[in-house]
Amino acid sequence: MRSHPDPYPRPATSSAFAGYRFPPEVITLAVRWYLRFGLSYRDVEELLAERGIEVDHVTIYRWVQRFAPEFAEAARARRHLVGDRWHVDETYLKVGGTWRYLFRAIDQFGQVIDVFLSPRRNREAARRLFVQAISRTRVSPTEVTRPVPGLPSSPG
């Protein structure tokens, strides 16, 4: 028996916003407000209502669940490639009641390259930060700068 093509083919959606009642501009605005300013869903609902757009907070919740990963992916694509001049610093902080050292590498664009948490502040911990960062980024730094004690920390 031969299968026949669907007599009513469904066109592929041309947009991620296809099938939604509200225009993409409203959905984008609501999701951006929620993500950028840390508002509650009801706060976003109220802000939209002030602009004459009646949307339920549950609808905004669904929009955020649907579109936040896509917005994050779009923002990630706009990042610079990792630079070859790195600024490295360390600090100590309490994690779970015990003091740990947090090592951080930042490139010349201010992007965090990598972080490493260690129980000790020694050469081995710093080496592990570099090995981990170089293996993830596949970039070897041409210049590494440590902050001078007493001055503000590196960018970022």
PDB file of C-alpha atoms in Angstrom:
ATOM      1  CA  MET A   1       0.000   0.000   0.000  1.00  0.00           C
ATOM      2  CA  ARG A   2       1.302   3.383  -0.971  1.00  0.00           C
ATOM      3  CA  SER A   3       1.190   6.317   1.392  1.00  0.00           C
ATOM      4  CA  HIS A   4      -0.207   9.489  -0.053  1.00  0.00           C
ATOM      5  CA  PRO A   5       1.147  12.889   0.868  1.00  0.00           C
ATOM      6  CA  ASP A   6      -0.916  14.911   3.289  1.00  0.00           C
ATOM      7  CA  PRO A   7      -3.598  16.711   1.255  1.00  0.00           C
ATOM      8  CA  TYR A   8      -3.369  19.682   3.637  1.00  0.00           C
ATOM      9  CA  PRO A   9       0.341  20.214   4.254  1.00  0.00           C
ATOM     10  CA  ARG A  10       1.139  22.373   7.251  1.00  0.00           C
ATOM     11  CA  PRO A  11       3.622  25.123   6.494  1.00  0.00           C
ATOM     12  CA  ALA A  12       6.622  25.315   8.766  1.00  0.00           C
ATOM     13  CA  THR A  13       6.426  28.111  11.285  1.00  0.00           C
ATOM     14  CA  SER A  14       8.444  31.044  10.069  1.00  0.00           C
ATOM     15  CA  SER A  15       8.944  32.433  13.541  1.00  0.00           C
ATOM     16  CA  ALA A  16       9.344  31.223  17.088  1.00  0.00           C
ATOM     17  CA  PHE A  17       6.446  33.535  17.921  1.00  0.00           C
ATOM     18  CA  ALA A  18       4.032  31.991  15.416  1.00  0.00           C
ATOM     19  CA  GLY A  19       0.791  30.853  16.992  1.00  0.00           C
ATOM     20  CA  TYR A  20       0.904  33.277  19.902  1.00  0.00           C
ATOM     21  CA  ARG A  21      -1.952  35.730  20.403  1.00  0.00           C
ATOM     22  CA  PHE A  22       0.285  38.686  21.221  1.00  0.00           C
ATOM     23  CA  PRO A  23       2.779  40.266  18.835  1.00  0.00           C
ATOM     24  CA  PRO A  24       6.450  39.335  19.181  1.00  0.00           C
ATOM     25  CA  GLU A  25       7.269  42.834  20.447  1.00  0.00           C
ATOM     26  CA  VAL A  26       5.009  42.408  23.495  1.00  0.00           C
ATOM     27  CA  ILE A  27       6.319  38.939  24.292  1.00  0.00           C
ATOM     28  CA  THR A  28       9.926  40.087  23.919  1.00  0.00           C
ATOM     29  CA  LEU A  29       9.349  43.137  26.091  1.00  0.00           C
ATOM     30  CA  ALA A  30       7.717  41.103  28.866  1.00  0.00           C
ATOM     31  CA  VAL A  31      10.444  38.448  28.909  1.00  0.00           C
ATOM     32  CA  ARG A  32      13.227  41.053  28.802  1.00  0.00           C
ATOM     33  CA  TRP A  33      11.696  43.009  31.695  1.00  0.00           C
ATOM     34  CA  TYR A  34      11.401  39.855  33.749  1.00  0.00           C
ATOM     35  CA  LEU A  35      14.959  38.715  33.050  1.00  0.00           C
ATOM     36  CA  ARG A  36      16.733  42.078  33.135  1.00  0.00           C
ATOM     37  CA  PHE A  37      15.125  43.743  36.130  1.00  0.00           C
ATOM     38  CA  GLY A  38      14.271  40.744  38.318  1.00  0.00           C
ATOM     39  CA  LEU A  39      10.588  41.640  38.430  1.00  0.00           C
ATOM     40  CA  SER A  40       7.886  39.222  39.469  1.00  0.00           C
ATOM     41  CA  TYR A  41       5.413  37.948  36.894  1.00  0.00           C
ATOM     42  CA  ARG A  42       2.712  40.064  38.522  1.00  0.00           C
ATOM     43  CA  ASP A  43       4.939  43.160  38.302  1.00  0.00           C
ATOM     44  CA  VAL A  44       5.421  42.590  34.581  1.00  0.00           C
ATOM     45  CA  GLU A  45       1.673  42.036  34.247  1.00  0.00           C
ATOM     46  CA  GLU A  46       1.049  45.374  35.968  1.00  0.00           C
ATOM     47  CA  LEU A  47       3.596  47.236  33.800  1.00  0.00           C
ATOM     48  CA  LEU A  48       1.992  45.872  30.645  1.00  0.00           C
ATOM     49  CA  ALA A  49      -1.473  46.785  31.953  1.00  0.00           C
ATOM     50  CA  GLU A  50      -0.287  50.379  32.421  1.00  0.00           C
ATOM     51  CA  ARG A  51       0.507  50.365  28.718  1.00  0.00           C
ATOM     52  CA  GLY A  52      -2.940  48.994  27.805  1.00  0.00           C
ATOM     53  CA  ILE A  53      -1.917  45.366  27.318  1.00  0.00           C
ATOM     54  CA  GLU A  54      -3.968  42.910  29.363  1.00  0.00           C
ATOM     55  CA  VAL A  55      -1.902  39.763  29.966  1.00  0.00           C
ATOM     56  CA  ASP A  56      -2.194  37.276  32.800  1.00  0.00           C
ATOM     57  CA  HIS A  57       0.890  36.585  34.922  1.00  0.00           C
ATOM     58  CA  VAL A  58       0.635  32.871  34.114  1.00  0.00           C
ATOM     59  CA  THR A  59       0.935  33.704  30.420  1.00  0.00           C
ATOM     60  CA  ILE A  60       4.081  35.721  31.171  1.00  0.00           C
ATOM     61  CA  TYR A  61       5.427  32.741  33.134  1.00  0.00           C
ATOM     62  CA  ARG A  62       4.879  30.515  30.088  1.00  0.00           C
ATOM     63  CA  TRP A  63       6.570  33.041  27.809  1.00  0.00           C
ATOM     64  CA  VAL A  64       9.598  33.170  30.082  1.00  0.00           C
ATOM     65  CA  GLN A  65       9.810  29.374  30.215  1.00  0.00           C
ATOM     66  CA  ARG A  66       9.569  29.186  26.422  1.00  0.00           C
ATOM     67  CA  PHE A  67      11.753  32.111  25.309  1.00  0.00           C
ATOM     68  CA  ALA A  68      14.370  32.691  28.033  1.00  0.00           C
ATOM     69  CA  PRO A  69      16.677  29.912  26.758  1.00  0.00           C
ATOM     70  CA  GLU A  70      16.496  31.357  23.233  1.00  0.00           C
ATOM     71  CA  PHE A  71      17.322  34.850  24.507  1.00  0.00           C
ATOM     72  CA  ALA A  72      20.255  33.454  26.476  1.00  0.00           C
ATOM     73  CA  GLU A  73      21.540  31.624  23.407  1.00  0.00           C
ATOM     74  CA  ALA A  74      21.224  34.770  21.282  1.00  0.00           C
ATOM     75  CA  ALA A  75      23.155  36.777  23.883  1.00  0.00           C
ATOM     76  CA  ARG A  76      25.844  34.094  24.131  1.00  0.00           C
ATOM     77  CA  ALA A  77      26.437  34.235  20.381  1.00  0.00           C
ATOM     78  CA  ARG A  78      27.291  37.938  20.614  1.00  0.00           C
ATOM     79  CA  ARG A  79      30.188  37.424  23.007  1.00  0.00           C
ATOM     80  CA  HIS A  80      33.710  38.134  21.863  1.00  0.00           C
ATOM     81  CA  LEU A  81      36.085  35.325  21.168  1.00  0.00           C
ATOM     82  CA  VAL A  82      38.307  34.742  24.165  1.00  0.00           C
ATOM     83  CA  GLY A  83      41.210  37.182  24.177  1.00  0.00           C
ATOM     84  CA  ASP A  84      44.856  36.282  24.615  1.00  0.00           C
ATOM     85  CA  ARG A  85      45.581  38.781  27.436  1.00  0.00           C
ATOM     86  CA  TRP A  86      44.302  37.431  30.739  1.00  0.00           C
ATOM     87  CA  HIS A  87      43.890  39.067  34.134  1.00  0.00           C
ATOM     88  CA  VAL A  88      44.009  36.570  36.998  1.00  0.00           C
ATOM     89  CA  ASP A  89      43.057  37.196  40.600  1.00  0.00           C
ATOM     90  CA  GLU A  90      42.032  35.265  43.664  1.00  0.00           C
ATOM     91  CA  THR A  91      39.980  35.878  46.753  1.00  0.00           C
ATOM     92  CA  TYR A  92      38.740  33.798  49.634  1.00  0.00           C
ATOM     93  CA  LEU A  93      35.176  33.169  50.638  1.00  0.00           C
ATOM     94  CA  LYS A  94      33.190  30.926  52.896  1.00  0.00           C
ATOM     95  CA  VAL A  95      31.426  28.053  51.144  1.00  0.00           C
ATOM     96  CA  GLY A  96      29.343  25.723  53.252  1.00  0.00           C
ATOM     97  CA  GLY A  97      30.994  26.972  56.430  1.00  0.00           C
ATOM     98  CA  THR A  98      34.588  26.424  55.254  1.00  0.00           C
ATOM     99  CA  TRP A  99      36.964  28.982  53.764  1.00  0.00           C
ATOM    100  CA  ARG A 100      37.930  28.409  50.119  1.00  0.00           C
ATOM    101  CA  TYR A 101      40.018  30.287  47.576  1.00  0.00           C
ATOM    102  CA  LEU A 102      38.311  31.404  44.394  1.00  0.00           C
ATOM    103  CA  PHE A 103      40.630  31.868  41.411  1.00  0.00           C
ATOM    104  CA  ARG A 104      39.303  33.768  38.380  1.00  0.00           C
ATOM    105  CA  ALA A 105      40.648  34.447  34.882  1.00  0.00           C
ATOM    106  CA  ILE A 106      39.273  37.355  32.817  1.00  0.00           C
ATOM    107  CA  ASP A 107      40.280  38.395  29.306  1.00  0.00           C
ATOM    108  CA  GLN A 108      40.957  41.906  28.008  1.00  0.00           C
ATOM    109  CA  PHE A 109      37.288  42.270  26.994  1.00  0.00           C
ATOM    110  CA  GLY A 110      36.096  41.710  30.584  1.00  0.00           C
ATOM    111  CA  GLN A 111      34.655  38.248  29.909  1.00  0.00           C
ATOM    112  CA  VAL A 112      35.106  35.680  32.633  1.00  0.00           C
ATOM    113  CA  ILE A 113      37.133  32.891  31.087  1.00  0.00           C
ATOM    114  CA  ASP A 114      37.072  30.459  33.983  1.00  0.00           C
ATOM    115  CA  VAL A 115      36.832  30.174  37.762  1.00  0.00           C
ATOM    116  CA  PHE A 116      38.322  27.577  40.068  1.00  0.00           C
ATOM    117  CA  LEU A 117      37.511  26.911  43.728  1.00  0.00           C
ATOM    118  CA  SER A 118      40.289  25.418  45.853  1.00  0.00           C
ATOM    119  CA  PRO A 119      40.859  24.643  49.527  1.00  0.00           C
ATOM    120  CA  ARG A 120      44.428  25.979  49.208  1.00  0.00           C
ATOM    121  CA  ARG A 121      46.103  29.024  47.699  1.00  0.00           C
ATOM    122  CA  ASN A 122      49.162  27.531  46.106  1.00  0.00           C
ATOM    123  CA  ARG A 123      50.925  27.000  42.801  1.00  0.00           C
ATOM    124  CA  GLU A 124      49.066  23.750  42.100  1.00  0.00           C
ATOM    125  CA  ALA A 125      45.668  25.477  42.383  1.00  0.00           C
ATOM    126  CA  ALA A 126      46.757  28.268  40.028  1.00  0.00           C
ATOM    127  CA  ARG A 127      48.147  25.709  37.583  1.00  0.00           C
ATOM    128  CA  ARG A 128      44.854  23.806  37.615  1.00  0.00           C
ATOM    129  CA  LEU A 129      42.969  27.031  36.819  1.00  0.00           C
ATOM    130  CA  PHE A 130      45.175  27.581  33.749  1.00  0.00           C
ATOM    131  CA  VAL A 131      44.975  23.971  32.578  1.00  0.00           C
ATOM    132  CA  GLN A 132      41.194  24.017  32.926  1.00  0.00           C
ATOM    133  CA  ALA A 133      40.821  27.416  31.193  1.00  0.00           C
ATOM    134  CA  ILE A 134      43.144  26.568  28.301  1.00  0.00           C
ATOM    135  CA  SER A 135      41.465  23.204  27.708  1.00  0.00           C
ATOM    136  CA  ARG A 136      37.993  24.791  27.639  1.00  0.00           C
ATOM    137  CA  THR A 137      38.857  27.791  25.469  1.00  0.00           C
ATOM    138  CA  ARG A 138      41.713  26.315  23.407  1.00  0.00           C
ATOM    139  CA  VAL A 139      43.458  29.687  23.741  1.00  0.00           C
ATOM    140  CA  SER A 140      46.851  30.088  25.376  1.00  0.00           C
ATOM    141  CA  PRO A 141      47.392  33.520  26.899  1.00  0.00           C
ATOM    142  CA  THR A 142      50.245  35.643  25.572  1.00  0.00           C
ATOM    143  CA  GLU A 143      50.131  37.905  28.624  1.00  0.00           C
ATOM    144  CA  VAL A 144      48.931  37.214  32.166  1.00  0.00           C
ATOM    145  CA  THR A 145      48.472  40.039  34.669  1.00  0.00           C
ATOM    146  CA  ARG A 146      47.850  39.775  38.397  1.00  0.00           C
ATOM    147  CA  PRO A 147      46.378  42.739  40.289  1.00  0.00           C
ATOM    148  CA  VAL A 148      48.635  44.779  42.532  1.00  0.00           C
ATOM    149  CA  PRO A 149      47.655  44.436  46.222  1.00  0.00           C
ATOM    150  CA  GLY A 150      45.782  47.476  47.476  1.00  0.00           C
ATOM    151  CA  LEU A 151      44.475  48.500  44.055  1.00  0.00           C
ATOM    152  CA  PRO A 152      41.005  47.723  42.684  1.00  0.00           C
ATOM    153  CA  SER A 153      40.558  44.275  41.196  1.00  0.00           C
ATOM    154  CA  SER A 154      40.797  43.440  37.516  1.00  0.00           C
ATOM    155  CA  PRO A 155      37.899  44.279  35.148  1.00  0.00           C
ATOM    156  CA  GLY A 156      34.700  42.352  35.458  1.00  0.00           C
TER     157      GLY A 156
END
